[in-house]
């Protein structure tokens, strides 16, 4: 939750997916589709534009393009080509995938295109994986093990484990399983509710404390909309990747820039409406959860400290201020 080394620009190639995870609110999406080629090229141009701006800020930052979004990027037939385009314009590139479509040919194509980091989302193994993801574990495991071997020295391989069970023993077992197979990193994430789209009790947002109606943490802002920028498959900017229902758009990549929408994004985050107030990752909601859950070893970001949230608030506000200072049109930008 603290200041990252780089800004990520998530270009959602598609919000469709071949898995059927029980902790994924795919049915909450208003529409599904694939990013067109012209939309991708304009999105990439906006990423380059923002990278140039970010490097010129008083506190310079680099940008990494991420193909993740709310779907499975390898469902899109042009993903490898788009990775190469990102690398051709001088930007770093990573991808998040469930690994089930990571065949040998696609693995080689991604590596040859210059992919630098891959996140593989696998929170279970064996029959549990088959049941939770609706995909065959044996096939996915073979894909991932092969990619680990092919990627050695070329691309970082990271396993993402979603703590959808709330079971520390299970998390340790899954981590050990993949570390034994040579992955570079394993990262755990707590179960989040995708701005209220996921209606599971384990991801529910705590209700406000009756005796804390004026709680100071309500003034803290989430850094995600400013450090993790998001373009939907339809070519529209959205508040962040947690907006699965696409409720908070900020115009099209053909009409405006990342910098020009910053003031409008800040206003939305400050208001906490309509989605921040019901999001697991909202700072006030995170702190309420910490006050009610005795186990402080919660998977990140659910176990984030008060100090980290205060620091994240400060750096997010400062980044927004710096960007708005070099984008005169930002003050008049409004969510469409």
Coordinates of C-alpha atoms in Angstrom, one line a residue, residues 102 143-153 155 157 159 178 181-184:
X102 CA -0.2 -20.9 -21.6
X143 CA 1.8 -25.2 -18.6
X144 CA 3.2 -23.4 -15.6
X145 CA 6.1 -25.8 -15.0
X146 CA 7.1 -25.6 -18.7
X147 CA 6.9 -21.8 -18.6
X148 CA 9.1 -21.7 -15.5
X149 CA 11.8 -23.7 -17.4
X150 CA 11.5 -21.6 -20.6
X151 CA 11.5 -18.3 -18.8
X152 CA 14.6 -18.8 -16.6
X153 CA 16.7 -15.7 -16.9
X155 CA 11.0 -13.4 -17.4
X157 CA 7.4 -15.9 -12.7
X159 CA 2.4 -17.2 -8.3
X178 CA 5.2 -23.8 -6.2
X181 CA 8.9 -26.0 -8.6
X182 CA 11.2 -23.0 -9.0
X183 CA 9.0 -19.9 -9.2
X184 CA 10.7 -16.6 -8.5

